[in-house]
XYZ file of N, CA and C in Angstrom:
678
model
N 4.087 -127.456 1.549
C 5.075 -127.463 0.471
C 4.658 -126.482 -0.619
N 3.441 -126.551 -1.026
C 2.922 -125.645 -2.050
C 2.984 -124.206 -1.583
N 2.731 -124.004 -0.310
C 2.777 -122.630 0.226
C 4.196 -122.076 0.154
N 5.185 -122.847 0.404
C 6.573 -122.399 0.338
C 6.928 -122.008 -1.093
N 6.426 -122.805 -2.072
C 6.734 -122.520 -3.465
C 6.116 -121.182 -3.876
N 4.884 -120.898 -3.426
C 4.194 -119.650 -3.748
C 4.921 -118.454 -3.153
N 5.384 -118.628 -1.959
C 6.091 -117.548 -1.283
C 7.382 -117.246 -1.997
N 8.091 -118.250 -2.460
C 9.346 -118.067 -3.171
C 9.103 -117.360 -4.488
N 8.063 -117.695 -5.194
C 7.732 -117.040 -6.463
C 7.423 -115.553 -6.256
N 6.735 -115.295 -5.163
C 6.393 -113.878 -4.873
C 7.640 -113.061 -4.602
N 8.559 -113.670 -3.873
C 9.798 -112.944 -3.564
C 10.576 -112.689 -4.834
N 10.637 -113.626 -5.721
C 11.362 -113.446 -6.987
C 10.723 -112.367 -7.840
N 9.385 -112.369 -7.900
C 8.660 -111.361 -8.706
C 8.888 -109.958 -8.154
N 8.892 -109.835 -6.843
C 9.101 -108.523 -6.218
C 10.497 -108.010 -6.516
N 11.499 -108.915 -6.505
C 12.871 -108.505 -6.788
C 13.030 -108.034 -8.216
N 12.395 -108.739 -9.150
C 12.475 -108.335 -10.553
C 11.837 -106.966 -10.765
N 10.715 -106.805 -10.121
C 9.992 -105.513 -10.244
C 10.821 -104.362 -9.722
N 11.464 -104.559 -8.586
C 12.290 -103.515 -7.991
C 13.458 -103.187 -8.893
N 14.038 -104.178 -9.530
C 15.178 -103.951 -10.411
C 14.769 -103.147 -11.619
N 13.610 -103.495 -12.184
C 13.118 -102.761 -13.368
C 12.781 -101.311 -13.021
N 12.204 -101.083 -11.838
C 11.803 -99.712 -11.411
C 13.033 -98.841 -11.183
N 14.089 -99.487 -10.614
C 15.315 -98.724 -10.377
C 15.955 -98.324 -11.681
N 15.905 -99.193 -12.658
C 16.496 -98.874 -13.950
C 15.724 -97.761 -14.636
N 14.401 -97.845 -14.499
C 13.550 -96.800 -15.117
C 13.806 -95.448 -14.477
N 14.016 -95.409 -13.154
C 14.292 -94.156 -12.447
C 15.602 -93.561 -12.930
N 16.630 -94.428 -13.127
C 17.907 -93.934 -13.608
C 17.763 -93.297 -14.979
N 16.945 -93.922 -15.829
C 16.758 -93.380 -17.180
C 16.063 -92.030 -17.130
N 15.009 -91.915 -16.265
C 14.241 -90.647 -16.174
C 15.103 -89.525 -15.626
N 15.949 -89.782 -14.675
C 16.821 -88.749 -14.096
C 17.780 -88.237 -15.139
N 18.327 -89.127 -15.940
C 19.233 -88.678 -16.996
C 18.521 -87.810 -18.025
N 17.285 -88.231 -18.366
C 16.510 -87.429 -19.334
C 16.228 -86.028 -18.799
N 15.860 -85.922 -17.537
C 15.547 -84.605 -16.935
C 16.779 -83.721 -16.941
N 17.930 -84.263 -16.594
C 19.164 -83.480 -16.573
C 19.495 -82.974 -17.964
N 19.308 -83.871 -18.968
C 19.595 -83.478 -20.347
C 18.656 -82.375 -20.802
N 17.381 -82.508 -20.436
C 16.396 -81.476 -20.823
C 16.708 -80.129 -20.171
N 17.113 -80.172 -18.908
C 17.447 -78.927 -18.224
C 18.641 -78.255 -18.883
N 19.639 -78.966 -19.257
C 20.806 -78.391 -19.922
C 20.427 -77.796 -21.258
N 19.537 -78.477 -21.979
C 19.091 -77.973 -23.275
C 18.318 -76.672 -23.116
N 17.470 -76.625 -22.071
C 16.679 -75.403 -21.832
C 17.581 -74.246 -21.474
N 18.599 -74.459 -20.656
C 19.524 -73.402 -20.277
C 20.269 -72.886 -21.501
N 20.710 -73.809 -22.365
C 21.420 -73.387 -23.555
C 20.508 -72.618 -24.508
N 19.256 -73.084 -24.590
C 18.306 -72.410 -25.496
C 17.994 -71.006 -24.996
N 17.841 -70.890 -23.697
C 17.555 -69.560 -23.134
C 18.735 -68.629 -23.348
N 19.952 -69.134 -23.168
C 21.137 -68.297 -23.315
C 21.321 -67.868 -24.765
N 21.006 -68.765 -25.709
C 21.195 -68.448 -27.115
C 20.001 -67.765 -27.745
N 18.902 -67.562 -26.971
C 17.671 -66.980 -27.542
C 17.875 -65.483 -27.774
N 17.562 -64.955 -28.960
C 17.692 -63.536 -29.332
C 16.295 -62.931 -29.369
N 16.070 -61.918 -28.480
C 14.724 -61.331 -28.364
C 14.480 -60.243 -29.396
N 15.553 -59.752 -30.077
C 15.372 -58.673 -31.049
C 14.523 -59.167 -32.208
N 13.439 -58.382 -32.499
C 12.572 -58.738 -33.603
C 11.617 -59.867 -33.311
N 11.656 -60.375 -32.122
C 10.777 -61.483 -31.779
C 9.390 -60.963 -31.427
N 8.453 -61.843 -31.377
C 7.085 -61.483 -31.002
C 7.037 -60.927 -29.593
N 7.850 -61.502 -28.727
C 7.907 -61.011 -27.349
C 8.401 -59.568 -27.303
N 9.444 -59.303 -28.157
C 9.974 -57.939 -28.188
C 8.921 -56.971 -28.731
N 8.179 -57.365 -29.759
C 7.142 -56.505 -30.319
C 6.041 -56.228 -29.293
N 5.657 -57.272 -28.587
C 4.625 -57.081 -27.555
C 5.127 -56.132 -26.467
N 6.413 -56.331 -26.100
C 6.991 -55.455 -25.064
C 7.048 -54.008 -25.537
N 7.440 -53.814 -26.798
C 7.504 -52.453 -27.338
C 6.126 -51.814 -27.374
N 5.130 -52.596 -27.780
C 3.768 -52.054 -27.812
C 3.290 -51.662 -26.418
N 3.611 -52.467 -25.451
C 3.215 -52.145 -24.080
C 3.916 -50.890 -23.593
N 5.214 -50.771 -23.938
C 5.944 -49.569 -23.542
C 5.372 -48.322 -24.217
N 5.036 -48.448 -25.529
C 4.443 -47.313 -26.238
C 3.109 -46.924 -25.624
N 2.319 -47.930 -25.243
C 1.041 -47.622 -24.595
C 1.256 -46.882 -23.287
N 2.254 -47.341 -22.530
C 2.530 -46.681 -21.253
C 3.008 -45.254 -21.489
N 3.912 -45.082 -22.494
C 4.425 -43.740 -22.791
C 3.325 -42.817 -23.284
N 2.452 -43.336 -24.152
C 1.339 -42.527 -24.645
C 0.409 -42.126 -23.502
N 0.171 -43.041 -22.598
C -0.681 -42.722 -21.454
C -0.038 -41.659 -20.576
N 1.283 -41.808 -20.369
C 1.986 -40.798 -19.568
C 1.970 -39.444 -20.258
N 2.166 -39.440 -21.606
C 2.138 -38.178 -22.344
C 0.752 -37.534 -22.269
N -0.265 -38.368 -22.371
C -1.633 -37.854 -22.268
C -1.890 -37.267 -20.888
N -1.426 -37.952 -19.863
C -1.613 -37.449 -18.506
C -0.827 -36.153 -18.294
N 0.389 -36.068 -18.883
C 1.175 -34.841 -18.740
C 0.509 -33.674 -19.453
N -0.049 -33.942 -20.654
C -0.757 -32.880 -21.378
C -1.969 -32.407 -20.588
N -2.704 -33.361 -20.017
C -3.860 -32.980 -19.198
C -3.432 -32.172 -17.979
N -2.285 -32.569 -17.405
C -1.771 -31.840 -16.250
C -1.390 -30.410 -16.638
N -0.766 -30.263 -17.816
C -0.420 -28.915 -18.282
C -1.666 -28.072 -18.508
N -2.707 -28.709 -19.093
C -3.961 -27.976 -19.279
C -4.561 -27.542 -17.957
N -4.517 -28.440 -16.982
C -5.039 -28.097 -15.656
C -4.245 -26.960 -15.023
N -2.914 -27.000 -15.202
C -2.087 -25.915 -14.651
C -2.388 -24.582 -15.329
N -2.553 -24.622 -16.676
C -2.898 -23.394 -17.389
C -4.254 -22.854 -16.944
N -5.205 -23.757 -16.755
C -6.529 -23.325 -16.301
C -6.466 -22.718 -14.913
N -5.675 -23.343 -14.042
C -5.527 -22.792 -12.696
C -4.851 -21.429 -12.728
N -3.846 -21.278 -13.614
C -3.174 -19.975 -13.724
C -4.140 -18.908 -14.221
N -4.973 -19.275 -15.224
C -5.948 -18.303 -15.739
C -6.965 -17.935 -14.673
N -7.418 -18.922 -13.915
C -8.372 -18.632 -12.839
C -7.726 -17.770 -11.758
N -6.431 -17.993 -11.503
C -5.730 -17.179 -10.514
C -5.647 -15.731 -10.968
N -5.311 -15.535 -12.267
C -5.252 -14.173 -12.802
C -6.630 -13.518 -12.738
N -7.662 -14.269 -13.123
C -9.015 -13.729 -13.069
C -9.411 -13.365 -11.647
N -9.020 -14.211 -10.693
C -9.336 -13.937 -9.296
C -8.642 -12.668 -8.822
N -7.364 -12.500 -9.216
C -6.639 -11.278 -8.832
C -7.301 -10.041 -9.444
N -7.742 -10.166 -10.708
C -8.404 -9.033 -11.353
C -9.704 -8.686 -10.641
N -10.456 -9.715 -10.257
C -11.703 -9.462 -9.534
C -11.429 -8.820 -8.182
N -10.347 -9.274 -7.523
C -10.004 -8.679 -6.233
C -9.624 -7.212 -6.413
N -8.830 -6.917 -7.459
C -8.448 -5.525 -7.724
C -9.673 -4.677 -8.038
N -10.589 -5.247 -8.840
C -11.803 -4.503 -9.180
C -12.633 -4.212 -7.938
N -12.780 -5.231 -7.094
C -13.557 -5.036 -5.866
C -12.876 -4.029 -4.953
N -11.540 -4.061 -4.909
C -10.821 -3.099 -4.070
C -11.023 -1.677 -4.581
N -10.895 -1.508 -5.926
C -11.114 -0.179 -6.488
C -12.539 0.301 -6.289
N -13.513 -0.636 -6.417
C -14.897 -0.246 -6.216
C -15.151 0.117 -4.762
N -14.514 -0.609 -3.858
C -14.677 -0.288 -2.442
C -14.081 1.079 -2.118
N -12.910 1.366 -2.703
C -12.305 2.678 -2.473
C -13.172 3.791 -3.040
N -13.738 3.558 -4.241
C -14.603 4.569 -4.837
C -15.848 4.786 -3.993
N -16.438 3.704 -3.509
C -17.611 3.833 -2.659
C -17.268 4.543 -1.355
N -16.083 4.241 -0.811
C -15.671 4.917 0.415
C -15.499 6.414 0.169
N -14.899 6.764 -0.982
C -14.713 8.182 -1.302
C -16.062 8.868 -1.503
N -16.983 8.204 -2.214
C -18.310 8.780 -2.389
C -19.020 8.943 -1.049
N -18.834 7.973 -0.173
C -19.448 8.068 1.150
C -18.888 9.253 1.926
N -17.557 9.436 1.870
C -16.943 10.561 2.573
C -17.422 11.892 1.993
N -17.530 11.959 0.668
C -18.008 13.190 0.037
C -19.436 13.502 0.448
N -20.288 12.477 0.432
C -21.679 12.676 0.821
C -21.792 13.065 2.289
N -20.963 12.468 3.123
C -21.007 12.813 4.544
C -20.570 14.258 4.754
N -19.519 14.677 4.027
C -19.078 16.069 4.157
C -20.159 17.032 3.685
N -20.849 16.655 2.583
C -21.918 17.522 2.088
C -23.047 17.640 3.106
N -23.411 16.514 3.714
C -24.473 16.537 4.714
C -24.061 17.341 5.938
N -22.785 17.234 6.327
C -22.315 18.026 7.454
C -22.374 19.520 7.152
N -21.952 19.882 5.937
C -22.018 21.289 5.547
C -23.464 21.776 5.495
N -24.351 20.936 4.988
C -25.754 21.311 4.920
C -26.343 21.475 6.315
N -25.975 20.562 7.211
C -26.461 20.668 8.591
C -25.922 21.932 9.260
N -24.656 22.238 8.985
C -24.074 23.458 9.560
C -24.766 24.703 9.017
N -25.059 24.697 7.721
C -25.746 25.853 7.139
C -27.130 26.032 7.731
N -27.857 24.925 7.880
C -29.193 25.005 8.471
C -29.124 25.472 9.922
N -28.098 25.035 10.644
C -27.938 25.470 12.025
C -27.652 26.970 12.091
N -26.810 27.447 11.172
C -26.534 28.885 11.141
C -27.784 29.683 10.807
N -28.563 29.175 9.858
C -29.806 29.869 9.529
C -30.766 29.866 10.698
N -30.831 28.772 11.423
C -31.728 28.718 12.582
C -31.290 29.696 13.657
N -29.955 29.746 13.903
C -29.464 30.697 14.893
C -29.710 32.139 14.452
N -29.540 32.380 13.135
C -29.797 33.729 12.642
C -31.253 34.116 12.814
N -32.149 33.163 12.580
C -33.571 33.458 12.775
C -33.897 33.676 14.244
N -33.244 32.904 15.112
C -33.498 33.084 16.545
C -32.968 34.421 17.047
N -31.824 34.859 16.495
C -31.211 36.103 16.953
C -31.775 37.338 16.269
N -32.534 37.117 15.211
C -33.073 38.263 14.486
C -34.153 38.950 15.307
N -34.015 40.215 15.430
C -34.991 41.001 16.191
C -35.888 41.725 15.214
N -37.159 41.492 15.360
C -38.141 42.111 14.482
C -38.624 43.397 15.136
N -38.469 44.529 14.428
C -38.910 45.818 14.981
C -40.416 45.845 15.079
N -40.932 46.339 16.214
C -42.407 46.411 16.344
C -42.990 47.416 15.378
N -44.072 47.068 14.817
C -44.768 47.955 13.875
C -45.892 48.663 14.595
N -46.019 49.966 14.384
C -47.119 50.685 15.035
C -48.464 50.184 14.541
N -49.407 50.319 15.464
C -50.740 49.853 15.105
C -51.380 50.715 14.038
N -50.995 52.035 14.031
C -51.592 52.908 13.018
C -50.528 53.858 12.523
N -50.340 53.879 11.271
C -49.373 54.786 10.651
C -50.136 55.690 9.699
N -50.152 56.999 10.030
C -50.897 57.898 9.135
C -50.217 57.955 7.788
N -51.042 57.954 6.809
C -50.511 58.003 5.455
C -50.026 59.396 5.142
N -48.860 59.476 4.546
C -48.257 60.736 4.165
C -48.138 60.777 2.654
N -48.493 61.905 2.120
C -48.345 62.003 0.674
C -46.877 61.954 0.285
N -46.596 61.235 -0.733
C -45.232 61.059 -1.214
C -45.051 61.938 -2.432
N -44.065 62.835 -2.281
C -43.753 63.718 -3.382
C -42.400 63.305 -3.954
N -42.351 63.206 -5.191
C -41.095 62.875 -5.859
C -40.597 64.082 -6.598
N -39.319 64.369 -6.377
C -38.714 65.498 -7.042
C -38.377 65.112 -8.471
N -38.549 66.027 -9.367
C -38.192 65.714 -10.760
C -36.699 65.502 -10.886
N -36.278 64.624 -11.735
C -34.849 64.367 -11.897
C -34.129 65.613 -12.347
N -33.018 65.832 -11.688
C -32.201 66.985 -12.009
C -31.153 66.579 -13.045
N -30.878 67.489 -13.943
C -29.835 67.154 -14.925
C -28.488 67.022 -14.249
N -27.737 66.053 -14.711
C -26.437 65.788 -14.112
C -25.488 66.928 -14.441
N -24.895 67.496 -13.392
C -24.003 68.617 -13.663
C -22.756 68.150 -14.399
N -22.279 69.062 -15.196
C -21.072 68.747 -15.948
C -19.894 68.716 -14.990
N -19.100 67.639 -15.048
C -18.003 67.450 -14.122
C -16.721 68.022 -14.680
N -15.694 67.965 -13.855
C -14.407 68.530 -14.229
C -13.781 67.772 -15.384
N -13.900 66.441 -15.384
C -13.306 65.636 -16.437
C -13.954 65.962 -17.776
N -15.250 66.043 -17.805
C -15.938 66.304 -19.077
C -15.707 67.716 -19.564
N -15.354 68.620 -18.638
C -15.049 69.984 -19.053
C -13.652 70.087 -19.661
N -12.730 69.275 -19.149
C -11.329 69.447 -19.524
C -10.873 68.501 -20.632
N -11.576 67.342 -20.799
C -11.053 66.346 -21.736
C -12.146 65.889 -22.688
N -11.668 65.347 -23.795
C -12.540 64.794 -24.828
C -12.008 63.415 -25.212
N -12.917 62.427 -25.255
C -12.540 61.054 -25.626
C -12.445 60.974 -27.140
N -11.253 60.607 -27.615
C -11.048 60.484 -29.056
C -11.361 59.074 -29.563
N -10.773 58.046 -28.900
C -11.020 56.668 -29.360
C -10.681 55.675 -28.243
N -11.129 54.445 -28.459
C -10.832 53.307 -27.585
C -10.262 52.214 -28.467
N -9.126 51.707 -28.107
C -8.471 50.691 -28.929
C -7.939 49.572 -28.034
N -7.619 48.485 -28.678
C -7.153 47.298 -27.937
C -8.208 46.208 -27.968
N -8.010 45.169 -27.128
C -8.950 44.045 -27.093
C -9.033 43.494 -25.681
N -10.221 43.040 -25.304
C -10.414 42.381 -24.022
C -10.097 43.296 -22.856
N -9.312 42.745 -21.920
C -8.929 43.509 -20.727
C -7.764 44.452 -20.990
N -7.268 44.469 -22.238
C -6.132 45.332 -22.579
C -6.583 46.592 -23.327
N -7.849 46.961 -23.175
C -8.344 48.163 -23.852
C -7.649 49.419 -23.321
N -7.375 50.346 -24.211
C -6.810 51.643 -23.857
C -7.631 52.741 -24.550
N -7.466 53.943 -24.059
C -8.231 55.068 -24.606
C -7.293 56.250 -24.839
N -7.669 57.062 -25.819
C -6.945 58.314 -26.098
C -7.888 59.487 -25.829
N -7.466 60.383 -24.945
C -8.251 61.589 -24.631
C -7.440 62.824 -25.025
N -8.172 63.891 -25.281
C -7.531 65.148 -25.689
C -7.827 66.240 -24.680
N -6.766 66.900 -24.265
C -6.926 68.034 -23.351
C -7.499 69.204 -24.148
N -8.702 69.679 -23.734
C -9.372 70.748 -24.472
C -8.663 72.087 -24.327
N -7.839 72.198 -23.294
C -7.170 73.482 -23.071
C -5.998 73.663 -24.016
N -5.177 72.655 -24.195
C -3.971 72.805 -25.009
C -3.939 71.881 -26.224
N -4.948 71.009 -26.387
C -5.008 70.128 -27.542
C -4.095 68.930 -27.481
N -3.446 68.649 -26.331
C -2.556 67.500 -26.209
C -3.373 66.208 -26.033
N -2.843 65.126 -26.593
C -3.478 63.812 -26.464
C -2.783 63.001 -25.369
N -3.564 62.227 -24.647
C -3.030 61.377 -23.586
C -3.639 59.981 -23.723
N -2.781 58.970 -23.539
C -3.241 57.583 -23.569
C -3.500 57.098 -22.150
N -4.637 56.460 -21.981
C -5.041 55.995 -20.662
C -5.257 54.476 -20.687
N -4.963 53.850 -19.550
C -5.270 52.431 -19.339
C -5.821 52.275 -17.936
N -6.408 51.126 -17.651
C -7.038 50.897 -16.353
C -5.985 51.008 -15.245
N -6.306 51.832 -14.231
C -5.414 52.004 -13.097
C -4.618 53.288 -13.134
N -4.581 53.948 -14.283
C -3.822 55.189 -14.369
C -4.622 56.357 -13.793
N -3.901 57.429 -13.408
C -4.523 58.628 -12.826
C -4.548 59.742 -13.861
N -5.604 60.535 -13.761
C -5.744 61.726 -14.602
C -6.344 62.833 -13.761
N -5.518 63.814 -13.402
C -5.951 64.949 -12.584
C -6.580 64.478 -11.274
N -5.971 63.455 -10.651
C -6.487 62.968 -9.379
C -7.570 61.921 -9.488
N -8.043 61.658 -10.691
C -9.065 60.640 -10.917
C -8.372 59.348 -11.412
N -8.831 58.207 -10.912
C -8.264 56.907 -11.299
C -9.158 56.251 -12.346
N -8.526 55.744 -13.413
C -9.289 55.057 -14.456
C -9.767 53.714 -13.896
N -11.081 53.591 -13.760
C -11.656 52.369 -13.189
C -11.889 51.308 -14.253
N -12.385 51.736 -15.413
C -12.635 50.771 -16.490
C -12.662 51.501 -17.815
N -12.429 50.721 -18.894
C -12.488 51.239 -20.251
C -13.281 50.247 -21.079
N -14.289 50.721 -21.809
C -15.089 49.850 -22.657
C -15.543 50.618 -23.871
N -15.906 49.894 -24.899
C -16.374 50.526 -26.132
C -17.743 51.152 -25.951
N -18.557 50.590 -25.055
C -19.912 51.103 -24.867
C -19.933 52.312 -23.928
N -19.304 52.199 -22.765
C -19.371 53.263 -21.761
C -18.250 54.277 -21.907
N -17.188 53.951 -22.577
C -16.059 54.848 -22.663
C -15.117 54.632 -21.500
N -14.648 55.752 -20.879
C -13.704 55.676 -19.769
C -14.437 56.079 -18.485
N -14.366 55.189 -17.471
C -15.020 55.444 -16.191
C -13.928 55.790 -15.191
N -14.091 56.984 -14.521
C -13.133 57.443 -13.518
C -13.791 57.375 -12.154
N -12.941 57.244 -11.121
C -13.450 57.277 -9.752
C -12.502 58.115 -8.902
N -13.129 58.866 -7.944
C -12.352 59.682 -7.022
C -13.174 59.902 -5.769
N -12.685 59.365 -4.632
C -13.370 59.501 -3.346
C -14.822 59.052 -3.434
N -15.046 57.941 -4.115
C -16.394 57.404 -4.242
C -17.214 58.042 -5.332
N -16.719 59.072 -5.971
C -17.434 59.748 -7.059
C -17.061 59.084 -8.378
N -18.060 58.821 -9.185
C -17.877 58.159 -10.472
C -18.147 59.167 -11.576
N -17.243 59.265 -12.546
C -17.428 60.125 -13.695
C -17.109 59.318 -14.950
N -17.867 59.594 -15.993
C -17.700 58.846 -17.249
C -17.409 59.806 -18.371
N -16.418 59.450 -19.160
C -16.037 60.250 -20.322
C -16.241 59.374 -21.559
N -17.202 59.731 -22.385
C -17.468 58.966 -23.587
C -17.535 59.888 -24.773
N -17.852 59.340 -25.910
C -17.857 60.119 -27.152
C -18.910 61.203 -27.091
N -20.039 60.927 -26.420
C -21.116 61.915 -26.341
C -20.667 63.159 -25.599
N -19.752 63.019 -24.639
C -19.298 64.188 -23.893
C -18.523 65.136 -24.777
N -17.888 64.626 -25.817
C -17.078 65.474 -26.661
C -17.841 66.119 -27.768
N -19.117 65.723 -27.984
C -19.903 66.282 -29.066
C -20.487 67.638 -28.664
């Protein structure tokens, strides 16, 4: 009998407990739904302008932009450095090319000089080989050597017929004036002109007028007219 009473009490207690737990669950579900609606409304009505979150976001963006700007500046510096090195490399290549061409030209000049020198030496060697040396007698009697006294130079036709008056002009344009002793006429002479079959070879202030004819040289100067 007592056992039945205990069992009945337990069943009643369990039923009460279940009823209270179900009511508590209903209350908690309503609270959660209300909180979720409030959070959605708060998020929708939240203004980020001027907020701490917005300031933090702006600072992060500025940091990122500054870092990107710094990296771009460094990249530009690297590009400028590479361009300068490229220009320097081209200049060095041009310098080396010009130096190589100059060395090649010097080499060609030196080779030509050596070839000419070798050719000259070969010609000299052939000339020495082809040169015939006349035999010298073993004994050559000594002969007295007589020298004739110098003979006075005979007076030539030009010096008999003409007298040098003057030499005028400058450099290679010198001219001379001579006078015919027979009739007193004056004649102007320049290099290349003929006078009585004689060609004027040269005119100078020191020697006067030099004539040539068939290999014969005659000079007419102031002393001839004195």
